[in-house]
PDB file of C-alpha atoms in Angstrom:
ATOM      1  CA  MET A   1      25.773 -10.185  22.838  1.00  0.00           C
ATOM      2  CA  SER A   2      25.574  -8.364  19.484  1.00  0.00           C
ATOM      3  CA  GLU A   3      22.340  -7.142  17.929  1.00  0.00           C
ATOM      4  CA  ARG A   4      21.161  -8.782  14.757  1.00  0.00           C
ATOM      5  CA  ARG A   5      21.505  -6.261  11.919  1.00  0.00           C
ATOM      6  CA  THR A   6      18.931  -5.877   9.181  1.00  0.00           C
ATOM      7  CA  PRO A   7      19.143  -4.184   5.774  1.00  0.00           C
ATOM      8  CA  HIS A   8      17.049  -1.278   7.051  1.00  0.00           C
ATOM      9  CA  ASP A   9      18.858  -0.491  10.292  1.00  0.00           C
ATOM     10  CA  ASP A  10      19.976   2.900   8.987  1.00  0.00           C
ATOM     11  CA  LEU A  11      16.328   3.873   8.458  1.00  0.00           C
ATOM     12  CA  VAL A  12      15.324   2.494  11.868  1.00  0.00           C
ATOM     13  CA  ASP A  13      18.183   4.455  13.470  1.00  0.00           C
ATOM     14  CA  HIS A  14      17.029   7.618  11.693  1.00  0.00           C
ATOM     15  CA  LEU A  15      13.449   7.168  12.926  1.00  0.00           C
ATOM     16  CA  VAL A  16      14.647   6.603  16.496  1.00  0.00           C
ATOM     17  CA  ARG A  17      16.745   9.802  16.344  1.00  0.00           C
ATOM     18  CA  SER A  18      14.094  11.934  14.657  1.00  0.00           C
ATOM     19  CA  SER A  19      10.882  10.769  16.340  1.00  0.00           C
ATOM     20  CA  PRO A  20       9.578   9.628  19.714  1.00  0.00           C
ATOM     21  CA  LEU A  21       9.520   6.020  18.475  1.00  0.00           C
ATOM     22  CA  GLY A  22      11.512   3.352  20.278  1.00  0.00           C
ATOM     23  CA  ARG A  23      13.672   0.971  18.271  1.00  0.00           C
ATOM     24  CA  GLY A  24      11.074  -1.816  18.201  1.00  0.00           C
ATOM     25  CA  GLU A  25       8.302   0.579  17.166  1.00  0.00           C
ATOM     26  CA  ALA A  26      10.471   2.135  14.459  1.00  0.00           C
ATOM     27  CA  ALA A  27      11.356  -1.313  13.096  1.00  0.00           C
ATOM     28  CA  ARG A  28       7.640  -2.225  12.917  1.00  0.00           C
ATOM     29  CA  VAL A  29       6.858   1.039  11.093  1.00  0.00           C
ATOM     30  CA  VAL A  30       9.589   0.334   8.533  1.00  0.00           C
ATOM     31  CA  LEU A  31       8.287  -3.206   7.967  1.00  0.00           C
ATOM     32  CA  ASP A  32       4.708  -1.925   7.605  1.00  0.00           C
ATOM     33  CA  VAL A  33       5.749   0.701   5.054  1.00  0.00           C
ATOM     34  CA  LEU A  34       7.794  -1.824   3.080  1.00  0.00           C
ATOM     35  CA  ALA A  35       4.855  -4.250   3.041  1.00  0.00           C
ATOM     36  CA  TYR A  36       2.561  -1.465   1.837  1.00  0.00           C
ATOM     37  CA  PHE A  37       4.829  -0.652  -1.087  1.00  0.00           C
ATOM     38  CA  ASP A  38       5.431  -4.335  -1.853  1.00  0.00           C
ATOM     39  CA  GLU A  39       1.735  -4.754  -2.630  1.00  0.00           C
ATOM     40  CA  THR A  40       1.087  -5.690  -6.261  1.00  0.00           C
ATOM     41  CA  THR A  41      -1.273  -3.627  -8.389  1.00  0.00           C
ATOM     42  CA  GLU A  42      -3.858  -6.407  -8.188  1.00  0.00           C
ATOM     43  CA  GLU A  43      -3.567  -6.619  -4.383  1.00  0.00           C
ATOM     44  CA  PHE A  44      -3.881  -2.832  -4.102  1.00  0.00           C
ATOM     45  CA  VAL A  45      -6.978  -2.735  -6.343  1.00  0.00           C
ATOM     46  CA  ARG A  46      -8.673  -5.532  -4.407  1.00  0.00           C
ATOM     47  CA  ARG A  47      -7.810  -4.019  -1.008  1.00  0.00           C
ATOM     48  CA  ARG A  48      -9.000  -0.535  -1.970  1.00  0.00           C
ATOM     49  CA  HIS A  49     -12.196  -1.996  -3.474  1.00  0.00           C
ATOM     50  CA  ARG A  50     -12.964  -3.768  -0.176  1.00  0.00           C
ATOM     51  CA  GLU A  51     -12.161  -0.656   1.884  1.00  0.00           C
ATOM     52  CA  LEU A  52     -14.239   1.698  -0.239  1.00  0.00           C
ATOM     53  CA  GLN A  53     -17.098  -0.781  -0.562  1.00  0.00           C
ATOM     54  CA  ALA A  54     -17.177  -1.036   3.257  1.00  0.00           C
ATOM     55  CA  ARG A  55     -17.618   2.754   3.335  1.00  0.00           C
ATOM     56  CA  GLY A  56     -20.711   2.383   1.164  1.00  0.00           C
ATOM     57  CA  LEU A  57     -19.354   3.669  -2.155  1.00  0.00           C
ATOM     58  CA  THR A  58     -20.813   2.302  -5.379  1.00  0.00           C
ATOM     59  CA  ASN A  59     -18.637   0.288  -7.753  1.00  0.00           C
ATOM     60  CA  GLU A  60     -18.721   3.145 -10.254  1.00  0.00           C
ATOM     61  CA  ALA A  61     -17.323   5.566  -7.665  1.00  0.00           C
ATOM     62  CA  ILE A  62     -14.865   2.974  -6.354  1.00  0.00           C
ATOM     63  CA  PHE A  63     -13.314   2.167  -9.722  1.00  0.00           C
ATOM     64  CA  GLU A  64     -13.029   5.829 -10.662  1.00  0.00           C
ATOM     65  CA  ARG A  65     -11.317   6.588  -7.353  1.00  0.00           C
ATOM     66  CA  VAL A  66      -8.928   3.627  -7.620  1.00  0.00           C
ATOM     67  CA  ALA A  67      -8.036   4.689 -11.162  1.00  0.00           C
ATOM     68  CA  GLU A  68      -7.167   8.151  -9.795  1.00  0.00           C
ATOM     69  CA  GLU A  69      -5.097   6.710  -6.927  1.00  0.00           C
ATOM     70  CA  LEU A  70      -3.001   4.223  -8.934  1.00  0.00           C
ATOM     71  CA  PRO A  71      -0.680   6.749 -10.626  1.00  0.00           C
ATOM     72  CA  HIS A  72       0.313   8.053  -7.186  1.00  0.00           C
ATOM     73  CA  ARG A  73       1.717   4.760  -5.941  1.00  0.00           C
ATOM     74  CA  ALA A  74       5.471   4.666  -5.295  1.00  0.00           C
ATOM     75  CA  VAL A  75       5.993   2.657  -8.463  1.00  0.00           C
ATOM     76  CA  ALA A  76       3.022   3.581 -10.586  1.00  0.00           C
ATOM     77  CA  PRO A  77       1.615   0.757 -12.665  1.00  0.00           C
ATOM     78  CA  PRO A  78       0.496   1.251 -16.238  1.00  0.00           C
ATOM     79  CA  THR A  79      -2.796   3.073 -16.649  1.00  0.00           C
ATOM     80  CA  LEU A  80      -5.671   0.636 -16.257  1.00  0.00           C
ATOM     81  CA  SER A  81      -9.147   1.165 -17.670  1.00  0.00           C
ATOM     82  CA  LEU A  82     -12.188   0.904 -15.417  1.00  0.00           C
ATOM     83  CA  ARG A  83     -12.954  -2.394 -17.131  1.00  0.00           C
ATOM     84  CA  GLN A  84      -9.478  -3.748 -16.304  1.00  0.00           C
ATOM     85  CA  LEU A  85      -9.961  -2.702 -12.666  1.00  0.00           C
ATOM     86  CA  ARG A  86     -13.296  -4.542 -12.544  1.00  0.00           C
ATOM     87  CA  ARG A  87     -11.650  -7.658 -14.002  1.00  0.00           C
ATOM     88  CA  ILE A  88      -8.991  -7.592 -11.274  1.00  0.00           C
ATOM     89  CA  VAL A  89     -11.702  -7.627  -8.621  1.00  0.00           C
ATOM     90  CA  TYR A  90     -14.243  -9.918 -10.224  1.00  0.00           C
ATOM     91  CA  GLY A  91     -12.113 -11.968 -12.608  1.00  0.00           C
TER      92      GLY A  91
END
């Protein structure tokens, strides 16, 4: 019986060789990382707002922090003003 191949098997193989992860664990890590980087700017802003709000930060601090984090994403979105960030969250 042959294994089903995926587009990211080379990365999974590399993780298995270079870490203590088993094949199934390495495949889950790859899928988690891909999902993280597949997140749209709007999804990222909303998620980070929820996370930081749960930590007790004020909206002012949250939007400033999110604005600082956005340029460091794998594919950085255009610079968004604090007002644009608020509109993403609150519409």
